[in-house]
mmCIF file of C-alpha atoms in Angstrom:
data_model
loop_
_atom_site.group_PDB
_atom_site.id
_atom_site.type_symbol
_atom_site.label_atom_id
_atom_site.label_comp_id
_atom_site.label_asym_id
_atom_site.label_seq_id
_atom_site.Cartn_x
_atom_site.Cartn_y
_atom_site.Cartn_z
ATOM 1 C CA MET F 1 53.176 57.030 202.259
ATOM 2 C CA LYS F 2 52.518 60.163 204.245
ATOM 3 C CA LYS F 3 53.989 63.269 202.685
ATOM 4 C CA SER F 4 56.229 64.973 205.182
ATOM 5 C CA LEU F 5 58.117 67.492 203.091
ATOM 6 C CA PRO F 6 55.588 70.312 202.598
ATOM 7 C CA THR F 7 58.234 72.948 201.994
ATOM 8 C CA GLU F 8 60.691 70.849 200.029
ATOM 9 C CA ARG F 9 61.027 72.382 196.581
ATOM 10 C CA PHE F 10 64.314 70.793 195.635
ATOM 11 C CA PHE F 11 64.771 71.355 191.907
ATOM 12 C CA PHE F 12 61.145 71.185 190.896
ATOM 13 C CA ALA F 13 58.694 71.508 193.730
ATOM 14 C CA LEU F 14 56.784 74.471 192.344
ATOM 15 C CA THR F 15 55.375 74.846 188.850
ATOM 16 C CA PHE F 16 57.027 77.420 186.613
ATOM 17 C CA VAL F 17 54.011 79.696 187.005
ATOM 18 C CA ASN F 18 54.733 80.027 190.718
ATOM 19 C CA MET F 19 58.509 79.829 190.508
ATOM 20 C CA PRO F 20 60.634 82.837 189.633
ATOM 21 C CA VAL F 21 62.896 82.388 186.629
ATOM 22 C CA ILE F 22 66.162 82.686 188.534
ATOM 23 C CA ASP F 23 65.175 79.983 191.023
ATOM 24 C CA SER F 24 64.288 77.704 188.102
ATOM 25 C CA LEU F 25 67.675 78.205 186.497
ATOM 26 C CA LEU F 26 69.614 77.262 189.593
ATOM 27 C CA LYS F 27 67.495 74.195 190.255
ATOM 28 C CA PHE F 28 68.133 73.187 186.660
ATOM 29 C CA THR F 29 71.881 73.551 187.162
ATOM 30 C CA PHE F 30 71.903 71.020 189.985
ATOM 31 C CA LEU F 31 69.630 68.646 188.073
ATOM 32 C CA PHE F 32 71.310 68.488 184.697
ATOM 33 C CA ILE F 33 74.322 66.367 185.593
ATOM 34 C CA SER F 34 72.539 64.254 188.129
ATOM 35 C CA LEU F 35 70.184 62.701 185.472
ATOM 36 C CA LEU F 36 73.250 62.292 183.281
ATOM 37 C CA SER F 37 70.961 55.833 177.570
ATOM 38 C CA THR F 38 65.714 52.875 171.764
ATOM 39 C CA ASN F 39 67.240 49.735 173.552
ATOM 40 C CA VAL F 40 67.696 49.576 177.307
ATOM 41 C CA ILE F 41 71.147 48.380 178.279
ATOM 42 C CA ALA F 42 71.291 46.297 181.436
ATOM 43 C CA GLN F 43 74.020 47.882 183.528
ATOM 44 C CA SER F 44 75.242 47.098 187.004
ATOM 45 C CA CYS F 45 75.567 49.992 189.407
ATOM 46 C CA ASN F 46 79.159 48.912 190.004
ATOM 47 C CA PHE F 47 81.877 50.542 187.941
ATOM 48 C CA ALA F 48 85.484 49.782 187.065
ATOM 49 C CA SER F 49 86.929 53.262 186.545
ATOM 50 C CA ARG F 50 86.623 56.564 188.331
ATOM 51 C CA ALA F 51 86.535 59.825 186.385
ATOM 52 C CA PHE F 52 87.256 62.181 189.287
ATOM 53 C CA GLN F 53 89.326 62.573 192.422
ATOM 54 C CA GLY F 54 89.316 64.491 195.651
ATOM 55 C CA GLY F 55 90.207 68.111 195.031
ATOM 56 C CA GLU F 56 88.282 68.484 191.775
ATOM 57 C CA SER F 57 86.241 71.664 191.309
ATOM 58 C CA LEU F 58 83.903 72.542 188.417
ATOM 59 C CA SER F 59 82.248 75.928 187.986
ATOM 60 C CA PHE F 60 79.393 76.852 185.638
ATOM 61 C CA SER F 61 77.406 79.861 184.505
ATOM 62 C CA VAL F 62 73.652 79.609 183.947
ATOM 63 C CA HIS F 63 72.006 81.461 181.047
ATOM 64 C CA TYR F 64 68.286 81.953 180.418
ATOM 65 C CA ASN F 65 66.636 82.809 177.114
ATOM 66 C CA TRP F 66 63.710 85.188 177.350
ATOM 67 C CA GLY F 67 62.420 86.042 173.888
ATOM 68 C CA VAL F 68 65.426 87.171 171.862
ATOM 69 C CA LEU F 69 67.608 87.894 174.903
ATOM 70 C CA TRP F 70 70.051 85.620 176.712
ATOM 71 C CA VAL F 71 70.669 86.572 180.338
ATOM 72 C CA GLU F 72 73.483 85.191 182.496
ATOM 73 C CA ALA F 73 71.613 84.984 185.792
ATOM 74 C CA GLY F 74 73.490 82.700 188.169
ATOM 75 C CA SER F 75 76.359 80.328 188.834
ATOM 76 C CA ALA F 76 77.010 76.902 190.320
ATOM 77 C CA THR F 77 80.091 75.100 191.624
ATOM 78 C CA PHE F 78 80.591 71.371 192.237
ATOM 79 C CA THR F 79 83.477 70.103 194.358
ATOM 80 C CA VAL F 80 84.617 66.738 195.684
ATOM 81 C CA SER F 81 86.984 66.029 198.566
ATOM 82 C CA SER F 82 88.420 62.805 199.972
ATOM 83 C CA GLU F 83 87.743 62.340 203.688
ATOM 84 C CA LYS F 84 87.717 59.758 206.453
ATOM 85 C CA ILE F 85 84.673 59.051 208.638
ATOM 86 C CA SER F 86 85.818 56.662 211.363
ATOM 87 C CA SER F 87 87.769 54.097 209.331
ATOM 88 C CA LEU F 88 85.708 54.572 206.147
ATOM 89 C CA SER F 89 87.173 56.383 203.151
ATOM 90 C CA VAL F 90 84.485 58.627 201.676
ATOM 91 C CA TYR F 91 83.931 61.252 199.048
ATOM 92 C CA HIS F 92 82.339 64.473 200.209
ATOM 93 C CA PHE F 93 80.411 66.002 197.319
ATOM 94 C CA LYS F 94 79.242 69.597 197.485
ATOM 95 C CA GLY F 95 77.137 71.703 195.129
ATOM 96 C CA VAL F 96 76.603 75.429 195.648
ATOM 97 C CA GLY F 97 74.351 77.647 193.543
ATOM 98 C CA SER F 98 73.440 81.314 193.824
ATOM 99 C CA THR F 99 72.033 84.217 191.902
ATOM 100 C CA TYR F 100 74.305 87.061 190.930
ATOM 101 C CA PRO F 101 74.007 90.026 193.341
ATOM 102 C CA LYS F 102 72.335 92.218 190.722
ATOM 103 C CA TYR F 103 69.395 89.776 190.696
ATOM 104 C CA ASP F 104 69.087 89.446 194.483
ATOM 105 C CA TRP F 105 66.512 92.209 194.633
ATOM 106 C CA PHE F 106 64.309 90.127 192.371
ATOM 107 C CA TYR F 107 64.680 86.699 193.947
ATOM 108 C CA LYS F 108 67.753 85.831 195.986
ATOM 109 C CA VAL F 109 68.895 82.209 195.922
ATOM 110 C CA ASN F 110 71.660 80.666 198.003
ATOM 111 C CA ASP F 111 71.629 76.852 197.924
ATOM 112 C CA THR F 112 74.088 74.299 199.281
ATOM 113 C CA PHE F 113 73.755 70.553 198.724
ATOM 114 C CA GLN F 114 76.103 67.944 200.183
ATOM 115 C CA ALA F 115 76.463 64.172 199.995
ATOM 116 C CA TYR F 116 78.788 61.611 201.544
ATOM 117 C CA ALA F 117 79.430 58.345 199.689
ATOM 118 C CA ASP F 118 81.842 55.482 200.242
ATOM 119 C CA SER F 119 84.766 55.733 197.858
ATOM 120 C CA SER F 120 84.689 52.096 196.729
ATOM 121 C CA GLU F 121 81.091 51.750 195.462
ATOM 122 C CA LEU F 122 79.815 55.341 195.474
ATOM 123 C CA LYS F 123 76.905 54.347 197.685
ATOM 124 C CA PRO F 124 75.705 57.463 199.504
ATOM 125 C CA PHE F 125 74.966 57.223 203.191
ATOM 126 C CA ARG F 126 74.078 60.858 203.824
ATOM 127 C CA TYR F 127 72.636 63.668 201.705
ATOM 128 C CA ILE F 128 71.934 67.206 202.982
ATOM 129 C CA ARG F 129 70.061 70.155 201.549
ATOM 130 C CA ASN F 130 70.432 73.625 203.052
ATOM 131 C CA SER F 131 68.876 76.304 200.913
ATOM 132 C CA SER F 132 67.495 79.811 201.015
ATOM 133 C CA GLU F 133 65.283 80.801 198.125
ATOM 134 C CA GLY F 134 63.344 84.038 198.029
ATOM 135 C CA GLY F 135 63.513 84.288 201.809
ATOM 136 C CA ASN F 136 62.308 80.707 202.337
ATOM 137 C CA ARG F 137 64.848 78.481 204.073
ATOM 138 C CA VAL F 138 64.696 74.702 203.662
ATOM 139 C CA TYR F 139 66.812 72.153 205.469
ATOM 140 C CA ASN F 140 66.628 68.386 205.230
ATOM 141 C CA ASP F 141 68.957 65.556 206.130
ATOM 142 C CA ASN F 142 68.743 62.156 204.430
ATOM 143 C CA TYR F 143 70.313 58.831 205.411
ATOM 144 C CA PHE F 144 70.538 55.674 203.285
ATOM 145 C CA ASP F 145 70.433 52.160 204.740
ATOM 146 C CA TYR F 146 71.234 49.720 201.948
ATOM 147 C CA ARG F 147 71.020 46.710 204.235
ATOM 148 C CA ARG F 148 67.360 47.502 204.939
ATOM 149 C CA LYS F 149 66.908 49.210 201.547
ATOM 150 C CA LEU F 150 65.454 52.322 203.158
ATOM 151 C CA ALA F 151 66.092 56.063 202.900
ATOM 152 C CA THR F 152 65.108 58.278 205.840
ATOM 153 C CA CYS F 153 64.519 61.994 205.443
ATOM 154 C CA SER F 154 64.388 64.455 208.356
ATOM 155 C CA SER F 155 63.013 67.834 207.365
ATOM 156 C CA ILE F 156 62.649 71.189 209.116
ATOM 157 C CA ASP F 157 59.887 73.424 207.764
ATOM 158 C CA LYS F 158 59.554 77.219 207.980
ATOM 159 C CA LYS F 159 57.938 76.888 211.424
ATOM 160 C CA ASN F 160 60.923 74.832 212.656
ATOM 161 C CA LYS F 161 58.757 71.726 212.813
ATOM 162 C CA VAL F 162 60.716 68.514 212.326
ATOM 163 C CA SER F 163 59.171 65.683 210.329
ATOM 164 C CA LYS F 164 60.500 62.322 209.173
ATOM 165 C CA ASP F 165 59.625 60.050 206.303
ATOM 166 C CA THR F 166 61.038 56.896 204.722
ATOM 167 C CA CYS F 167 60.950 55.315 201.290
ATOM 168 C CA ARG F 168 62.185 52.084 199.754
ATOM 169 C CA ILE F 169 65.417 52.166 197.735
ATOM 170 C CA THR F 170 67.342 49.658 195.637
ATOM 171 C CA MET F 171 70.988 48.704 195.958
ATOM 172 C CA CYS F 172 71.692 51.043 193.033
ATOM 173 C CA THR F 173 69.684 54.085 194.199
ATOM 174 C CA LYS F 174 71.660 57.291 194.555
ATOM 175 C CA ASP F 175 70.801 60.812 195.601
ATOM 176 C CA VAL F 176 70.984 63.478 192.907
ATOM 177 C CA LEU F 177 74.369 64.833 193.977
ATOM 178 C CA THR F 178 76.122 61.465 194.143
ATOM 179 C CA MET F 179 74.503 60.624 190.806
ATOM 180 C CA ILE F 180 76.411 63.537 189.274
ATOM 181 C CA TYR F 181 79.670 61.741 189.868
ATOM 182 C CA TYR F 182 78.435 58.214 189.268
ATOM 183 C CA ALA F 183 77.054 59.203 185.850
ATOM 184 C CA ARG F 184 80.499 60.363 184.818
ATOM 185 C CA CYS F 185 81.823 56.846 185.460
ATOM 186 C CA ILE F 186 79.364 55.117 183.118
ATOM 187 C CA ASP F 187 81.029 53.315 180.212
ATOM 188 C CA TYR F 188 79.516 54.615 176.964
ATOM 189 C CA SER F 189 82.107 52.982 174.696
ATOM 190 C CA LYS F 190 79.797 50.178 173.573
ATOM 191 C CA SER F 191 76.675 52.324 173.316
ATOM 192 C CA LYS F 192 74.951 53.049 170.020
ATOM 193 C CA PRO F 193 72.897 56.198 169.358
ATOM 194 C CA GLY F 194 69.477 55.644 170.922
ATOM 195 C CA ASP F 195 70.667 53.208 173.591
ATOM 196 C CA LYS F 196 69.347 53.844 177.101
ATOM 197 C CA ILE F 197 71.164 53.269 180.380
ATOM 198 C CA PRO F 198 68.835 52.918 183.410
ATOM 199 C CA VAL F 199 69.505 54.748 186.692
ATOM 200 C CA SER F 200 67.700 54.812 190.051
ATOM 201 C CA LEU F 201 67.397 58.365 191.387
ATOM 202 C CA TYR F 202 66.401 59.511 194.878
ATOM 203 C CA LEU F 203 64.617 62.870 194.804
ATOM 204 C CA ASP F 204 62.151 64.597 197.147
ATOM 205 C CA GLY F 205 61.680 61.487 199.285
ATOM 206 C CA LYS F 206 60.882 59.321 196.259
ATOM 207 C CA VAL F 207 62.784 56.962 193.992
ATOM 208 C CA TYR F 208 62.493 57.399 190.229
ATOM 209 C CA SER F 209 63.444 54.862 187.565
ATOM 210 C CA GLN F 210 65.088 57.081 184.961
ATOM 211 C CA TYR F 211 67.398 56.590 182.021
ATOM 212 C CA ILE F 212 70.220 58.289 180.178
ATOM 213 C CA LYS F 213 70.021 58.114 176.379
ATOM 214 C CA TYR F 214 73.264 58.043 174.432
ATOM 215 C CA THR F 215 72.876 60.126 171.271
ATOM 216 C CA GLY F 216 76.371 60.176 169.757
ATOM 217 C CA LYS F 217 79.495 62.321 169.636
ATOM 218 C CA GLU F 218 80.044 65.972 168.746
ATOM 219 C CA ARG F 219 82.719 68.647 169.034
ATOM 220 C CA ILE F 220 81.943 71.533 171.394
ATOM 221 C CA THR F 221 83.796 74.845 171.795
ATOM 222 C CA THR F 222 83.704 76.410 175.271
ATOM 223 C CA ASP F 223 85.406 79.282 177.065
ATOM 224 C CA ILE F 224 88.063 76.881 178.332
ATOM 225 C CA GLY F 225 88.719 75.159 175.005
ATOM 226 C CA THR F 226 87.317 72.875 172.292
ATOM 227 C CA PHE F 227 86.539 69.270 173.167
ATOM 228 C CA ASP F 228 85.362 66.093 171.467
ATOM 229 C CA CYS F 229 82.287 65.184 173.519
ATOM 230 C CA ILE F 230 79.789 62.446 174.200
ATOM 231 C CA ARG F 231 76.228 63.730 173.838
ATOM 232 C CA ILE F 232 73.577 62.307 176.149
ATOM 233 C CA SER F 233 69.920 63.097 176.812
ATOM 234 C CA PRO F 234 68.454 62.340 180.251
ATOM 235 C CA LEU F 235 64.804 61.510 180.765
ATOM 236 C CA LEU F 236 63.234 64.422 182.643
ATOM 237 C CA ILE F 237 60.687 63.969 185.395
ATOM 238 C CA SER F 238 57.229 65.181 184.366
ATOM 239 C CA GLY F 239 55.413 67.906 186.251
ATOM 240 C CA THR F 240 58.452 70.162 186.528
ATOM 241 C CA ILE F 241 59.694 73.334 184.868
ATOM 242 C CA PHE F 242 61.044 71.080 182.128
ATOM 243 C CA LYS F 243 59.164 69.680 179.184
ATOM 244 C CA GLU F 244 58.523 65.986 179.647
ATOM 245 C CA GLY F 245 60.774 63.664 177.666
ATOM 246 C CA ASP F 246 64.460 63.590 176.805
ATOM 247 C CA GLU F 247 64.874 66.938 175.049
ATOM 248 C CA MET F 248 67.687 68.039 177.377
ATOM 249 C CA ASN F 249 71.121 67.618 175.844
ATOM 250 C CA VAL F 250 74.339 67.271 177.843
ATOM 251 C CA TRP F 251 77.836 67.236 176.371
ATOM 252 C CA VAL F 252 80.568 65.540 178.461
ATOM 253 C CA THR F 253 84.199 65.317 177.436
ATOM 254 C CA ASP F 254 85.055 62.131 175.551
ATOM 255 C CA ASP F 255 88.083 61.448 177.703
ATOM 256 C CA GLN F 256 88.708 59.800 181.059
ATOM 257 C CA ASN F 257 87.350 62.813 182.975
ATOM 258 C CA ARG F 258 83.819 62.818 181.483
ATOM 259 C CA ILE F 259 83.425 66.459 182.506
ATOM 260 C CA PRO F 260 80.109 68.114 181.531
ATOM 261 C CA VAL F 261 81.051 71.225 179.568
ATOM 262 C CA TYR F 262 77.775 72.344 177.979
ATOM 263 C CA ILE F 263 74.048 71.747 178.537
ATOM 264 C CA GLU F 264 70.978 73.074 176.795
ATOM 265 C CA THR F 265 67.281 72.399 177.216
ATOM 266 C CA PRO F 266 63.896 73.965 176.546
ATOM 267 C CA ILE F 267 61.789 74.706 179.605
ATOM 268 C CA VAL F 268 58.119 75.571 179.945
ATOM 269 C CA VAL F 269 58.900 79.195 179.109
ATOM 270 C CA GLY F 270 62.107 79.877 177.198
ATOM 271 C CA ALA F 271 65.312 77.854 177.237
ATOM 272 C CA VAL F 272 68.394 77.345 179.396
ATOM 273 C CA LYS F 273 72.101 76.954 178.665
ATOM 274 C CA VAL F 274 74.723 75.959 181.208
ATOM 275 C CA LYS F 275 78.378 76.581 180.332
ATOM 276 C CA ILE F 276 81.621 75.439 181.940
ATOM 277 C CA ASN F 277 83.747 78.251 183.347
ATOM 278 C CA SER F 278 86.656 76.436 184.954
ATOM 279 C CA VAL F 279 88.026 72.998 185.815
ATOM 280 C CA THR F 280 90.653 72.440 188.501
ATOM 281 C CA GLY F 281 91.955 69.373 190.318
ATOM 282 C CA ASN F 282 90.778 66.984 187.595
ATOM 283 C CA ARG F 283 92.094 63.436 187.882
ATOM 284 C CA PHE F 284 93.282 63.131 184.287
ATOM 285 C CA PRO F 285 94.697 65.777 181.925
ATOM 286 C CA LEU F 286 92.020 67.412 179.797
ATOM 287 C CA VAL F 287 92.100 66.249 176.187
ATOM 288 C CA TYR F 288 91.497 69.133 173.789
ATOM 289 C CA ALA F 289 90.272 68.610 170.247
ATOM 290 C CA LYS F 290 92.994 68.807 167.606
#
């Protein structure tokens, strides 16, 4: 398949050697939930319960470890709204990440990612990236045709040249932003530590067969409270700023919301922590640890 996204660097496209630290952190922030189980559990991409609702907003701070220092370098916000497109009820997912102004002189990042998915099955039909990173602007628009099992990507490069490419998808394939919300709806109640739940992820014009490993339960204290959490470890895609394997750890609340409240992972140089700052518009009341 002809490569038609020469400037697409969504989440990983450059090696860490060529990618400034701040850019890496923000790409990580968008990735960590989206890849949100040593047996593989067969699981349908359908789900019975929904952990979120229109109006929910989650905000995070991103921290990078450089030697003995931890630096809070950027932030990210994820929101979901309920909308109508023609007669179809849809969720409009939006993720926004940026560096703090004091780091803009070093490498300014301002990224916006959006996805539209039907509210009944969470099948995305459109995914958009609009980002500015270090003065390089990238825009691409992706459409999903589940009847034909094809995803089409239209991309505009830095010379304003438009290119298109397609790839095969499955009935369960989801873009990274929709996957954020779908992963929160996975039922972990029957999982045992070490179990793996397969997912099909659309990223950079390709489809990856990934998994989420369930590793158990732990209690986590955050700035917004202490929660009993489910701990999961996603399989990371090799050739990125991350170390290959499932060393990333994600803690999501062990309640009906399944809100990610804390993430940590080693990267090629240093380590990253992502911390919840605020939760509003959640579907169910937050359950705090007693």
